[in-house]
Coordinates of C-alpha atoms and ligand atoms in Angstrom, one line a residue:
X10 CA 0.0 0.0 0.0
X11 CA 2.9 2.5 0.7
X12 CA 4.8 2.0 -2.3
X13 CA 1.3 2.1 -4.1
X14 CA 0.8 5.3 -2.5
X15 CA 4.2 6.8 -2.9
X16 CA 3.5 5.7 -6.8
X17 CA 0.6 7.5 -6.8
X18 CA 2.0 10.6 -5.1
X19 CA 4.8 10.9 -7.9
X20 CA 3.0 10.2 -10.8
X21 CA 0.5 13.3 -9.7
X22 CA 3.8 15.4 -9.1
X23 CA 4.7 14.3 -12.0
X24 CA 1.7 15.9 -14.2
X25 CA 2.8 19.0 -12.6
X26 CA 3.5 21.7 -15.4
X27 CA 7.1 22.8 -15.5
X28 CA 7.4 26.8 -15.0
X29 CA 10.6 26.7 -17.0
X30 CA 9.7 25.6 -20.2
X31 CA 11.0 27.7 -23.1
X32 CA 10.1 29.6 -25.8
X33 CA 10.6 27.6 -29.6
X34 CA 13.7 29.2 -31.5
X35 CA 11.5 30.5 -34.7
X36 CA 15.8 30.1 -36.3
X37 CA 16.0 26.6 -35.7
X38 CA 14.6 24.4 -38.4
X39 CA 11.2 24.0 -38.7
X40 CA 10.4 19.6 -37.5
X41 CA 6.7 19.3 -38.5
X42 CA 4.5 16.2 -36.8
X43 CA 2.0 15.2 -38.5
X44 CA -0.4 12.7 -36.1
X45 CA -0.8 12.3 -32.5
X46 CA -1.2 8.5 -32.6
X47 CA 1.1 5.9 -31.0
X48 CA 4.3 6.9 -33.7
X49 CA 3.9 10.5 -33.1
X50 CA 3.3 10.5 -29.4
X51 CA 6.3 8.1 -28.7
X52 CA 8.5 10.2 -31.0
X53 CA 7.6 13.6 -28.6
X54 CA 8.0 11.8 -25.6
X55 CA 11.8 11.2 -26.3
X56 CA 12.5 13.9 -28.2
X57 CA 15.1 17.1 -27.1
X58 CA 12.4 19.8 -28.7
X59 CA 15.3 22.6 -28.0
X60 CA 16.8 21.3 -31.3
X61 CA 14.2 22.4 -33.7
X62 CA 11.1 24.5 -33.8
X63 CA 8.7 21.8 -33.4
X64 CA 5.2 22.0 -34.9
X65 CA 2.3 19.2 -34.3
X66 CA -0.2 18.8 -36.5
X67 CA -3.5 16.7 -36.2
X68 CA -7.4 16.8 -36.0
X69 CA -7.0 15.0 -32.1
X70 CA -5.9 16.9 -29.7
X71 CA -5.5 13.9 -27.7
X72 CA -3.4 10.6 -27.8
X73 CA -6.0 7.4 -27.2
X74 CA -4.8 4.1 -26.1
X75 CA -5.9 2.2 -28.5
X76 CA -5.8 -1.3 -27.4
X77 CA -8.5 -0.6 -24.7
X78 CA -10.8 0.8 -26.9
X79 CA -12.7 -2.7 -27.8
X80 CA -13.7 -2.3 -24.0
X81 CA -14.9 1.2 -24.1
X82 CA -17.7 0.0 -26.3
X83 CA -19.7 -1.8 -23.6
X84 CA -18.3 0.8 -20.4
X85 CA -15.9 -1.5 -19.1
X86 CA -13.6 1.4 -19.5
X87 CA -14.9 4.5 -19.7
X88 CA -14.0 6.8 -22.9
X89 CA -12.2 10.1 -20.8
X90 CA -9.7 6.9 -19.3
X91 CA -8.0 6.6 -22.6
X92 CA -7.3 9.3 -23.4
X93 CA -4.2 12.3 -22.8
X94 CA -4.6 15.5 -24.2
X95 CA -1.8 16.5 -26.2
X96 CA -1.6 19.6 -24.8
X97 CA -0.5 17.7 -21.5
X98 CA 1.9 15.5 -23.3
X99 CA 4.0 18.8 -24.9
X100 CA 3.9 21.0 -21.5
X101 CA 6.4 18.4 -20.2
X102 CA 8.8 19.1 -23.0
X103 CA 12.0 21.5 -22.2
X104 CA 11.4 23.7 -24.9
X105 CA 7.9 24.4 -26.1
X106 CA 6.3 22.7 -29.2
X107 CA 3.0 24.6 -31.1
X108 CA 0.1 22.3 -31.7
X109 CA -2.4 23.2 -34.5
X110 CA -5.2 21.1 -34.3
X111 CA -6.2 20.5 -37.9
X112 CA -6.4 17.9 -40.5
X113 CA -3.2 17.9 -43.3
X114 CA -5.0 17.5 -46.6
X115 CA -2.0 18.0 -49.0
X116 CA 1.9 17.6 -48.5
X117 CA 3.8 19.4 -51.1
X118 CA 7.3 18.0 -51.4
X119 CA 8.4 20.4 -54.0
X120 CA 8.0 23.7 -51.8
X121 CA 7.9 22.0 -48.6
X122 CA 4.7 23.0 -46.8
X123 CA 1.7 21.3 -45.5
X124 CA -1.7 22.5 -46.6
X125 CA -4.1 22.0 -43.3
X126 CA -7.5 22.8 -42.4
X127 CA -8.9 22.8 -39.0
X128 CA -12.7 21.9 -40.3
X129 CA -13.6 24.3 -37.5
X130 CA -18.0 24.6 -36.4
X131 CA -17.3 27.9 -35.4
X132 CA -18.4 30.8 -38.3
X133 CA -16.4 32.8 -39.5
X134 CA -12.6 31.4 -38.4
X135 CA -9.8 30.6 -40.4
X136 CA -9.5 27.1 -41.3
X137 CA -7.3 26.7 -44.4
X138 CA -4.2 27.8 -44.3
X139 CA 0.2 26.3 -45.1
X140 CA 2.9 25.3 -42.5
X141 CA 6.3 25.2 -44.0
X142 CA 8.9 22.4 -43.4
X143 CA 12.4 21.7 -43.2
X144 CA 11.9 18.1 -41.6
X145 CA 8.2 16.1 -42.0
X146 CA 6.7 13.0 -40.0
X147 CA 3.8 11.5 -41.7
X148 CA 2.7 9.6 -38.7
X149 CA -1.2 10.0 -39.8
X150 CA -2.4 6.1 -39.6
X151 CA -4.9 4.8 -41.9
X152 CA -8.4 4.7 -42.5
X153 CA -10.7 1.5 -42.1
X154 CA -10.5 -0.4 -45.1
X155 CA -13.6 -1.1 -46.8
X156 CA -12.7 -3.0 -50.1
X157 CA -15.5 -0.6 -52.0
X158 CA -17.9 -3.2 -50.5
X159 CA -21.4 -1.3 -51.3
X160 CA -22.9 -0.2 -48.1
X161 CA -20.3 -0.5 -45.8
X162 CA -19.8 3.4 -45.2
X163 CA -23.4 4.0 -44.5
X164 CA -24.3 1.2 -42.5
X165 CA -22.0 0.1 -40.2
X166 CA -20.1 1.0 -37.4
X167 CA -16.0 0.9 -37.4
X168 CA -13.9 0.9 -34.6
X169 CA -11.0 3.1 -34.5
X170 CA -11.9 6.3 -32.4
X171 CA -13.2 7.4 -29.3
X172 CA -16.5 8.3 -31.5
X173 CA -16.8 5.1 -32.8
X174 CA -17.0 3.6 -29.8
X175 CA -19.5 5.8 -28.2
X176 CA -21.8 5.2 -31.5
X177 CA -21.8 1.8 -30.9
X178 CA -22.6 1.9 -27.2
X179 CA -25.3 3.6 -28.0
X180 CA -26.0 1.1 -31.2
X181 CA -26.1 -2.1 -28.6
X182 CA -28.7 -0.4 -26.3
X183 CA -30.6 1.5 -28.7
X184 CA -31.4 -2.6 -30.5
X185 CA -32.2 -3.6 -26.7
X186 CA -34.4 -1.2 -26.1
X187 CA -35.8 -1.1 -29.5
X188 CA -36.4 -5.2 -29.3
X189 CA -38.2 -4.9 -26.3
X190 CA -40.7 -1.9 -27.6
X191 CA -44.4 -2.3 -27.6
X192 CA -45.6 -5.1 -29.9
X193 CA -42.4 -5.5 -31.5
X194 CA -42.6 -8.3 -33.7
X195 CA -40.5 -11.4 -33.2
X196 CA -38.4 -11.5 -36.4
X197 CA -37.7 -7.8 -35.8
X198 CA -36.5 -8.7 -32.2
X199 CA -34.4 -11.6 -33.7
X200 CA -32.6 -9.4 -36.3
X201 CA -32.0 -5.9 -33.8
X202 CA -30.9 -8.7 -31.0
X203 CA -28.2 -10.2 -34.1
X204 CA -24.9 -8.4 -33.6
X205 CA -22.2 -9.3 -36.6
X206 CA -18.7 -8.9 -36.7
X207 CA -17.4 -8.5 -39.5
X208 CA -13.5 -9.1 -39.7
X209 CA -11.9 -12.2 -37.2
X210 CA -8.6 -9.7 -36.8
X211 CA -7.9 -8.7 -33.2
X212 CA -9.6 -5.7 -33.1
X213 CA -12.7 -7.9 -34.3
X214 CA -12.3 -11.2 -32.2
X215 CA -11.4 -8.3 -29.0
X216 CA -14.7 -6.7 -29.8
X217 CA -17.0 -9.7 -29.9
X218 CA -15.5 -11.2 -26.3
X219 CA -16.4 -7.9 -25.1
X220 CA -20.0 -8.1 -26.0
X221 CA -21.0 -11.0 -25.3
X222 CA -19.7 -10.2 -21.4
X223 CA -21.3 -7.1 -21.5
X224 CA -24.6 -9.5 -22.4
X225 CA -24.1 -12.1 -19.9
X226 CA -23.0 -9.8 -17.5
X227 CA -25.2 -6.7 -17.3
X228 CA -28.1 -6.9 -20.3
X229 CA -29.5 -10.1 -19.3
X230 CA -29.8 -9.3 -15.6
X231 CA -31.6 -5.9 -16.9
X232 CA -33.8 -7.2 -19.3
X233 CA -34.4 -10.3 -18.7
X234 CA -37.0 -11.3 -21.7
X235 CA -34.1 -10.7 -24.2
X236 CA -31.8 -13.5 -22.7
X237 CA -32.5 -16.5 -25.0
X238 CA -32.5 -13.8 -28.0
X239 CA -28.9 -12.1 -27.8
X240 CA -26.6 -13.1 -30.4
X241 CA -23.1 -12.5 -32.3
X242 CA -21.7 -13.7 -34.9
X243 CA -17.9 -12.8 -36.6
X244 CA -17.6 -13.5 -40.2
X245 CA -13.4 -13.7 -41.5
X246 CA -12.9 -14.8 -45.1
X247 CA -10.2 -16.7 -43.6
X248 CA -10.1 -20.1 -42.6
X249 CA -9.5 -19.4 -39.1
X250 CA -9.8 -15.8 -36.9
X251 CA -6.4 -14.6 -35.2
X252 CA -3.7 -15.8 -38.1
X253 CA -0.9 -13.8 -36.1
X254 CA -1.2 -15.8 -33.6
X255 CA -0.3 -19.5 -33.4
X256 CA -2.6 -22.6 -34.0
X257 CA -2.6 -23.8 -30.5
X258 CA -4.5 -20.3 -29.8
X259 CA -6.4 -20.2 -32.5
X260 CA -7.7 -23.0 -31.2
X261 CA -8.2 -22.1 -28.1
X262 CA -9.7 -18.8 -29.2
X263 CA -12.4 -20.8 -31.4
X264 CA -13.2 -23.1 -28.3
X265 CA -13.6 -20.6 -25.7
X266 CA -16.2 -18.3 -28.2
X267 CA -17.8 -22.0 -28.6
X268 CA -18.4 -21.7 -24.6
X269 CA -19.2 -17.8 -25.1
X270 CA -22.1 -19.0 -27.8
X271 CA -20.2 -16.6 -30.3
X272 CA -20.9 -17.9 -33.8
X273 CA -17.8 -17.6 -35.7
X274 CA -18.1 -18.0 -39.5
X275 CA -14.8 -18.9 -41.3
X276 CA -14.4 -18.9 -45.1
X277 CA -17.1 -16.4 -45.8
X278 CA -16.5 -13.1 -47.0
X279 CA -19.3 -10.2 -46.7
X280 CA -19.7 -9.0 -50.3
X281 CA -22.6 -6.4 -49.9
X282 CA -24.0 -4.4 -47.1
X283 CA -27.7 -2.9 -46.7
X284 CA -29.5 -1.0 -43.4
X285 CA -30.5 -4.3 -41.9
X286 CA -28.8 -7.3 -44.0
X287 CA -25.0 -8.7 -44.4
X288 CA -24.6 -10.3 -47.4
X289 CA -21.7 -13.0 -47.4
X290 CA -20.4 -15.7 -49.2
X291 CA -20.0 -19.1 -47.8
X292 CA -17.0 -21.1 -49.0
X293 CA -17.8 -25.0 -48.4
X294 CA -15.1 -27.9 -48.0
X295 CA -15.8 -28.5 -51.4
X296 CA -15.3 -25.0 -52.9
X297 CA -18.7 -24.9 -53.7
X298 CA -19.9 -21.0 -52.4
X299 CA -23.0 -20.4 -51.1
X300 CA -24.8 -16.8 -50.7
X301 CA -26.4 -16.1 -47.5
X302 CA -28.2 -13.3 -46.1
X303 CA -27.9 -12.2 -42.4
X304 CA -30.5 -10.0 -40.9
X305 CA -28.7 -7.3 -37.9
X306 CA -28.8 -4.8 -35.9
X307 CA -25.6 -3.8 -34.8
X308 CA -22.9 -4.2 -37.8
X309 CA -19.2 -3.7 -36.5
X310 CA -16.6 -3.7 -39.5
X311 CA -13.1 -4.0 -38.7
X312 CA -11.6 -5.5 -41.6
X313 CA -7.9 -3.6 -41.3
X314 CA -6.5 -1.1 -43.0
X315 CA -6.7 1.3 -46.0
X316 CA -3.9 4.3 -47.1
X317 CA -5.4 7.6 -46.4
X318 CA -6.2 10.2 -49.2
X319 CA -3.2 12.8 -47.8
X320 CA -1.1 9.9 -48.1
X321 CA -2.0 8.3 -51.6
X322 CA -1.4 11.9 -52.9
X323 CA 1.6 12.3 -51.5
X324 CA 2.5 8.7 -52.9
X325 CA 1.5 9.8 -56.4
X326 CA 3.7 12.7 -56.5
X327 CA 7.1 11.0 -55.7
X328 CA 8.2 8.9 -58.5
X329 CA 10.0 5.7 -56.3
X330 CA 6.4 5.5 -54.3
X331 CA 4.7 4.0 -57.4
X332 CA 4.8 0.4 -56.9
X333 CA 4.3 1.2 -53.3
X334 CA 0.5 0.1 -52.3
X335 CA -0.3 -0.1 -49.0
X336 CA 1.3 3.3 -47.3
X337 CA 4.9 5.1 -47.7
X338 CA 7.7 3.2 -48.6
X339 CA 10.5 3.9 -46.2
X340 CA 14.3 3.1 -46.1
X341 CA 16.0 1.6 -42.8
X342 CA 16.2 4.9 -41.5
X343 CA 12.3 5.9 -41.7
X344 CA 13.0 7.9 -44.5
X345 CA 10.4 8.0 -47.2
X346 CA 11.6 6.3 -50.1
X347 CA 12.7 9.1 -53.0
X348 CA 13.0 12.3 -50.5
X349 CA 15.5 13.3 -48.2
X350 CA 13.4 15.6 -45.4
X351 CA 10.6 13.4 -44.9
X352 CA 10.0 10.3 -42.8
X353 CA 6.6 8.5 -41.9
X354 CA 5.7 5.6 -38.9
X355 CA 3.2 3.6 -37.9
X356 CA 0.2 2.4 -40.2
X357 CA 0.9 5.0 -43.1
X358 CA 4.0 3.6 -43.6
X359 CA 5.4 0.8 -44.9
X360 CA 8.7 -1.0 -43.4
X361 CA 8.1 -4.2 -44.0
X362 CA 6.2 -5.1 -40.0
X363 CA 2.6 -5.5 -39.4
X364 CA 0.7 -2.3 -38.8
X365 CA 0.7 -2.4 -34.7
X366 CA 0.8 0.0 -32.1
X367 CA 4.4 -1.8 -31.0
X368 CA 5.9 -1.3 -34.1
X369 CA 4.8 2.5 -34.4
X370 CA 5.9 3.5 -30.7
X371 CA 9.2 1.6 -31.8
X372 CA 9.4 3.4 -34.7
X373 CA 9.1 6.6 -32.8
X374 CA 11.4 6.1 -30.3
X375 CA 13.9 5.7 -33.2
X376 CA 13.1 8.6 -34.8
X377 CA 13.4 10.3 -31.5
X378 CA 16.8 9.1 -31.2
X379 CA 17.9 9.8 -34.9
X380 CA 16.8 13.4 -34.7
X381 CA 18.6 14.1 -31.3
X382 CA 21.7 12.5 -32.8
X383 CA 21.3 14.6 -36.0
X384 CA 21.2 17.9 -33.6
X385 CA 23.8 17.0 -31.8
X386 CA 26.4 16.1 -34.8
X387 CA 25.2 19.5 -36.6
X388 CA 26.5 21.5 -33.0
X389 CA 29.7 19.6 -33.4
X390 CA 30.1 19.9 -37.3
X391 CA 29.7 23.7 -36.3
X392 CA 32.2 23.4 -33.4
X393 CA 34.6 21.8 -36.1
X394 CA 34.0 24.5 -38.6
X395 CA 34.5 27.2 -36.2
X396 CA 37.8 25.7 -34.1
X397 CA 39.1 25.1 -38.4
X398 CA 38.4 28.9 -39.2
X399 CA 40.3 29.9 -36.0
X400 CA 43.7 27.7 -36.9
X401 CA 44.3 30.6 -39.5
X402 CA 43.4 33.4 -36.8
X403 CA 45.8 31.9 -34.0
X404 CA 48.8 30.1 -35.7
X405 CA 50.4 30.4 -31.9
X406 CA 48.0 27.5 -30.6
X407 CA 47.8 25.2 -33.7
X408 CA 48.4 21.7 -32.3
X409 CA 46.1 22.3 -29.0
X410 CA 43.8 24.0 -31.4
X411 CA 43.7 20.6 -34.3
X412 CA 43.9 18.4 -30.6
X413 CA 40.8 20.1 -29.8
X414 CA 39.4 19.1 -33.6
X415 CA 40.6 15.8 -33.2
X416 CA 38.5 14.9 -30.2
X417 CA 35.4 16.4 -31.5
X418 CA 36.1 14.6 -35.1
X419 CA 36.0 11.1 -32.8
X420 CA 33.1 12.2 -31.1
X421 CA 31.8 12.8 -34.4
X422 CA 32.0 9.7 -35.5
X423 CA 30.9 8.1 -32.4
X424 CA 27.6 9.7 -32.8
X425 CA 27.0 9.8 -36.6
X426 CA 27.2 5.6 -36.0
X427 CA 23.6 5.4 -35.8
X428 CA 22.5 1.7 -36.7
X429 CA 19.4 1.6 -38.9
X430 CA 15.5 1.0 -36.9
X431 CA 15.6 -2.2 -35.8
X432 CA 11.6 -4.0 -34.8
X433 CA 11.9 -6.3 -31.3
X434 CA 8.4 -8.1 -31.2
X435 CA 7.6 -9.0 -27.5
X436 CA 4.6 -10.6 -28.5
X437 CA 1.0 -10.1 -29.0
X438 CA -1.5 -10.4 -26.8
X439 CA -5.8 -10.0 -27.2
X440 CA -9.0 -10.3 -25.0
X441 CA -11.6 -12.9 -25.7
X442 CA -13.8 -12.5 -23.5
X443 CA -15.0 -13.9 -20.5
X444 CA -12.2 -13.3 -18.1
X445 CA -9.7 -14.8 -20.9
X446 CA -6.9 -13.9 -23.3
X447 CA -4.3 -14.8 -25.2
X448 CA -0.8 -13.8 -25.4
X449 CA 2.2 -14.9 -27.7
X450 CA 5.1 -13.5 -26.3
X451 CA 9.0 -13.7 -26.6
X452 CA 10.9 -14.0 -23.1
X453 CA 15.0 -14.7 -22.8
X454 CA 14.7 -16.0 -26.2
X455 CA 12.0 -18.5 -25.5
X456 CA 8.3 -17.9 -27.3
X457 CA 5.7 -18.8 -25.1
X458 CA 1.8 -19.6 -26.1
X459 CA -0.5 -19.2 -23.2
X460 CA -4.1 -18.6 -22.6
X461 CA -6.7 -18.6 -20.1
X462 CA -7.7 -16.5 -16.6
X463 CA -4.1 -15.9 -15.8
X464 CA -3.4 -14.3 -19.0
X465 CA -6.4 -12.6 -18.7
X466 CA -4.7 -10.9 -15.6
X467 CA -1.8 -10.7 -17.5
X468 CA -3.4 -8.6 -20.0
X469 CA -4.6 -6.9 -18.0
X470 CA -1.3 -5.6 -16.0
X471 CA 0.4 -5.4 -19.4
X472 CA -2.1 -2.9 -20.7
X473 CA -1.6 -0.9 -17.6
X474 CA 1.5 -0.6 -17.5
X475 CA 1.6 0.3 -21.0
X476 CA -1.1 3.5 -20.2
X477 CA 0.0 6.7 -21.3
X478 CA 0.1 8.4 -17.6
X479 CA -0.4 7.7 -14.0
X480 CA -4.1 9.5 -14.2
X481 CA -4.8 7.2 -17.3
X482 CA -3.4 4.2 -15.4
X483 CA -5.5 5.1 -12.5
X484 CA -8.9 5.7 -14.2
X485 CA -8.6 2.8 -16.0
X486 CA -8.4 0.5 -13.0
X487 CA -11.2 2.2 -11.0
X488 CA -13.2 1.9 -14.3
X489 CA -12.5 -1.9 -14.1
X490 CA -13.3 -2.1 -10.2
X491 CA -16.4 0.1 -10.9
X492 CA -17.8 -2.0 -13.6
X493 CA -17.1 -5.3 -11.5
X494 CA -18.6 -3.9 -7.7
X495 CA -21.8 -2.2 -9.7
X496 CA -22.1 -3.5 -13.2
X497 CA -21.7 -1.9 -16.6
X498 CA -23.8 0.8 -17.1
X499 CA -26.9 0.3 -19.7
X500 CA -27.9 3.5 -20.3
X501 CA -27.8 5.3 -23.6
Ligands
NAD624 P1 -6.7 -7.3 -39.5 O1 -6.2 -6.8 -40.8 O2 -5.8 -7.9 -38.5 O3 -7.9 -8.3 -39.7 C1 -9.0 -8.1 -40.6 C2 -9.6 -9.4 -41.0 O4 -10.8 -9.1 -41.8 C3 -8.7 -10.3 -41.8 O5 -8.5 -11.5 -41.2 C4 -9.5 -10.4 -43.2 O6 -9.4 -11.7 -43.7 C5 -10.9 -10.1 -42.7 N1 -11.7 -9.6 -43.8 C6 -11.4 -8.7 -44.8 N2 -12.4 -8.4 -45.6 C7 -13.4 -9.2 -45.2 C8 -14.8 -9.5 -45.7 N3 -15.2 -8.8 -46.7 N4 -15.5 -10.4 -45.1 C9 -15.1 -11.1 -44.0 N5 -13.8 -10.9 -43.5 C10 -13.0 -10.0 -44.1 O7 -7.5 -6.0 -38.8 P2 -7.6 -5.5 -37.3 O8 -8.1 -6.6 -36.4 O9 -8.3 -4.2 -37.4 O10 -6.1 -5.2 -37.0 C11 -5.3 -4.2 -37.7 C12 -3.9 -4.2 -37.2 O11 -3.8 -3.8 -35.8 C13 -3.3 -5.6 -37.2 O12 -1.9 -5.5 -37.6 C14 -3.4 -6.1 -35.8 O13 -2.4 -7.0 -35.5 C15 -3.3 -4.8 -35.0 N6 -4.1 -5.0 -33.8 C16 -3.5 -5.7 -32.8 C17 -4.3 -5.9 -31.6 C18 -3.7 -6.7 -30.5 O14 -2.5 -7.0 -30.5 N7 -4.4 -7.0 -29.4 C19 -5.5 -5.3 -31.5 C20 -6.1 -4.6 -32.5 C21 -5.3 -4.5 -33.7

């Protein structure tokens, strides 16, 4: 309990705003972040922002921790828990860092700017204007893929934002309370009662575990009459939901949503999409496809990941982008493949890992590294240069004088020996409901498969610890302890 407390205690002192934060040196080059997801967050955090006039740049003025967003959608976690303003994040930076909140809707290589717009409600403000840059990060994500499946976009619900998770927690009780209305007739209970899944990824598989707790925990004791009428279903096109992780968990993933009553539907892919029907198609053992239709309610998609507009353009107008599909090609260094001054992480780019949030706080951790490095060699370069020019001015002091260059030449070297971004997976872990997970991770060389309750707690302390702050951390467990001693709340 003490060294709880004392935790507690520094990680409030720690929020504390510094008085002596500086002013940004409008002389230094202009760094311009563009994101405030998991690459560009972890890239701030480590970065010395007295080297360069920093600018952020995105439409969220917060960074959300993502992988506890599945359980925001039932209450488990409440929404405010995972999130950190980025305001909060940049106070704790020495020098200070300017933060437009705005979208970037063109990158211009050529003249180096970035066209933004802040898509402001308010009348009458400015909203479009340039920010110039001698050093870009693209660390803008992507958008949920949809494959051009028709109806998609209008029906259903994705889940990759704060506000998609409140829609759908409003979705789930608005069918409840819908199904139980007045004379409501029973195929029209059935079908609002039918939650699908479409997509047997994590985020998908996470999702579905989720709500089926949040039915057999809370819905059923509150409406009782619906209990025998609850359902979900995931659809994956592939044979089996999970492929990152190994067979012996996929197996144990299928069994356990088996227990859950989850239907899972392998080999079908959802070809069409209408306001109350999934289309799919059926692959049997025999190759022979069969067309069903699937009446819902609630329609989750979370079928990955598509390349943002901003980012496609900017793809098209660099020449060694073009056979580049799936984001922005980028050397060992992060650089964007055919520029010099521009790098990109996380899911817009593309450096041969799996679009995670590991690999994009990774990422920026390295960039964070590579950028201080690059500060500090340019102040020594300058020493160098200055120490040369004075050899001619003092001939008296030459050898102490090419000493002194000597040292700061070694030094030189020493630093400029940055090795090239390197990925170290320590495994993946998801929720699958009902007080289990599953977690592939790499310890002292060794890979380890487990699941169950006890990676369920593991999970759970992993995900903690991982928490952007010490308020996050602490919301977040009396969210859990709230939601366990009272319930999950089942109001709109
Ligand atoms: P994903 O790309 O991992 O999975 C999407 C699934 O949808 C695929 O299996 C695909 O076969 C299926 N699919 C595509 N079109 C379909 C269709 N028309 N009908 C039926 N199924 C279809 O997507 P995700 O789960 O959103 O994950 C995105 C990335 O984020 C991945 O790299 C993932 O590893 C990562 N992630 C990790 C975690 C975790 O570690 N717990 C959680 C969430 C996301």
């Amino acid at each position: 309990a003490i060294g709880g407390t004392a935790y507690l205690a520094y990680g409030v002192y720690d929020q504390k705003h510094p008085d002596d934060q500086f002013e940004p040196d409008p002389t230094k080059k202009n760094l311009v972040i563009l994101g405030t997801g998991w690459g560009a967050v972890s890239l701030l955090k480590k970065l010395d922002t007295e080297n360069y006039n920093v600018i952020v740049i995105s439409p969220r003025n917060y960074f959300l921790f993502t992988p506890l967003l599945p359980s925001c959608t039932t209450g488990t976690v409440e929404h405010r828990s995972i999130m950190e303003p980025i305001r909060s994040i940049l106070r704790h930076k020495k020098a200070a860092v300017k933060y437009y909140e705005a979208e970037a809707t063109k990158i211009d290589p050529e003249r180096k700017i970035v066209a933004i717009d802040d898509n402001s409600d308010i009348k009458g403000a400015s909203n479009k204007t340039e920010v110039a840059y001698d050093m870009l990060v693209v660390s803008v994500g992507a958008e949920n893929a949809t494959f051009g499946i028709p109806g998609v976009k209008e029906h259903s619900c994705f889940l990759k934002e704060i506000g998609d998770a409140q829609q759908i927690r409003k979705k789930i009780m608005d069918c409840v309370e819908t199904a139980t209305f007045k004379d409501q007739s029973p195929e029209e209970v059935e079908r609002l009662l039918h939650m699908v899944v479409v997509g047997g990824g994590p985020t998908g598989v996470e999702f579905a575990g989720e709500l089926q707790d949040f039915f057999d925990e809370d819905i059923k004791k509150w409406v009782p009459e619906i209990s025998d009428k609850f359902k979900v279903t995931l659809i994956e096109a592939l044979p089996n939901v999970l492929p990152m992780f190994s067979k012996q968990l996929i197996d144990y993933t299928e069994a356990t949503f088996k227990e859950e009553k989850i239907t899972i539907m392998t080999k079908t892919a959802v070809k069409k999409v209408t306001d109350k029907t999934v289309e799919a198609e059926a692959t049997g053992p025999d190759g022979k496809k069969t067309l069903q239709t699937l009446p819902y309610g609630l329609l989750v998609w979370a079928t990955g990941n598509a390349v943002r507009p901003v980012v496609r353009d900017l793809m098209s107008q660099i020449p060694a982008q073009k056979d580049s599909r799936r984001g922005l090609a980028v050397n060992e260094y992060l650089v964007v493949q055919g520029t010099k001054d521009i790098w990109a992480t996380g899911d817009c780019a593309v450096a041969g890992y799996a679009p995670t949030a590991q690999v994009a706080s990774q990422e920026g951790a390295f960039l964070a590294r590579l950028f201080n490095t690059m500060a500090k060699s340019e102040a020594i370069e300058s020493q160098i240069h200055d120490l040369s020019s004075s050899l001619n001015l003092q001939p008296g002091n030459t050898a102490e004088i090419a000493k002194e260059i000597e040292a700061h030449e070694k030094q030189l070297r020493r630093i400029k020996d940055i090795k090239p971004f390197h990925y170290t997976h320590q495994g993946s872990l998801a929720y699958i409901g009902s007080e289990r997970a599953v977690a592939d991770v790499s310890w002292l060389n060794g890979n380890f498969a487990t699941g169950g309750g006890l990676t369920y707690l593991f999970w759970r302390s992993a995900y903690l610890s991982m928490c952007f702050s010490t308020r996050n951390r602490v919301l977040v467990v009396l969210d859990w302890l709230k939601s366990k001693a009272f319930g999950r709340d089942v109001s709109r």
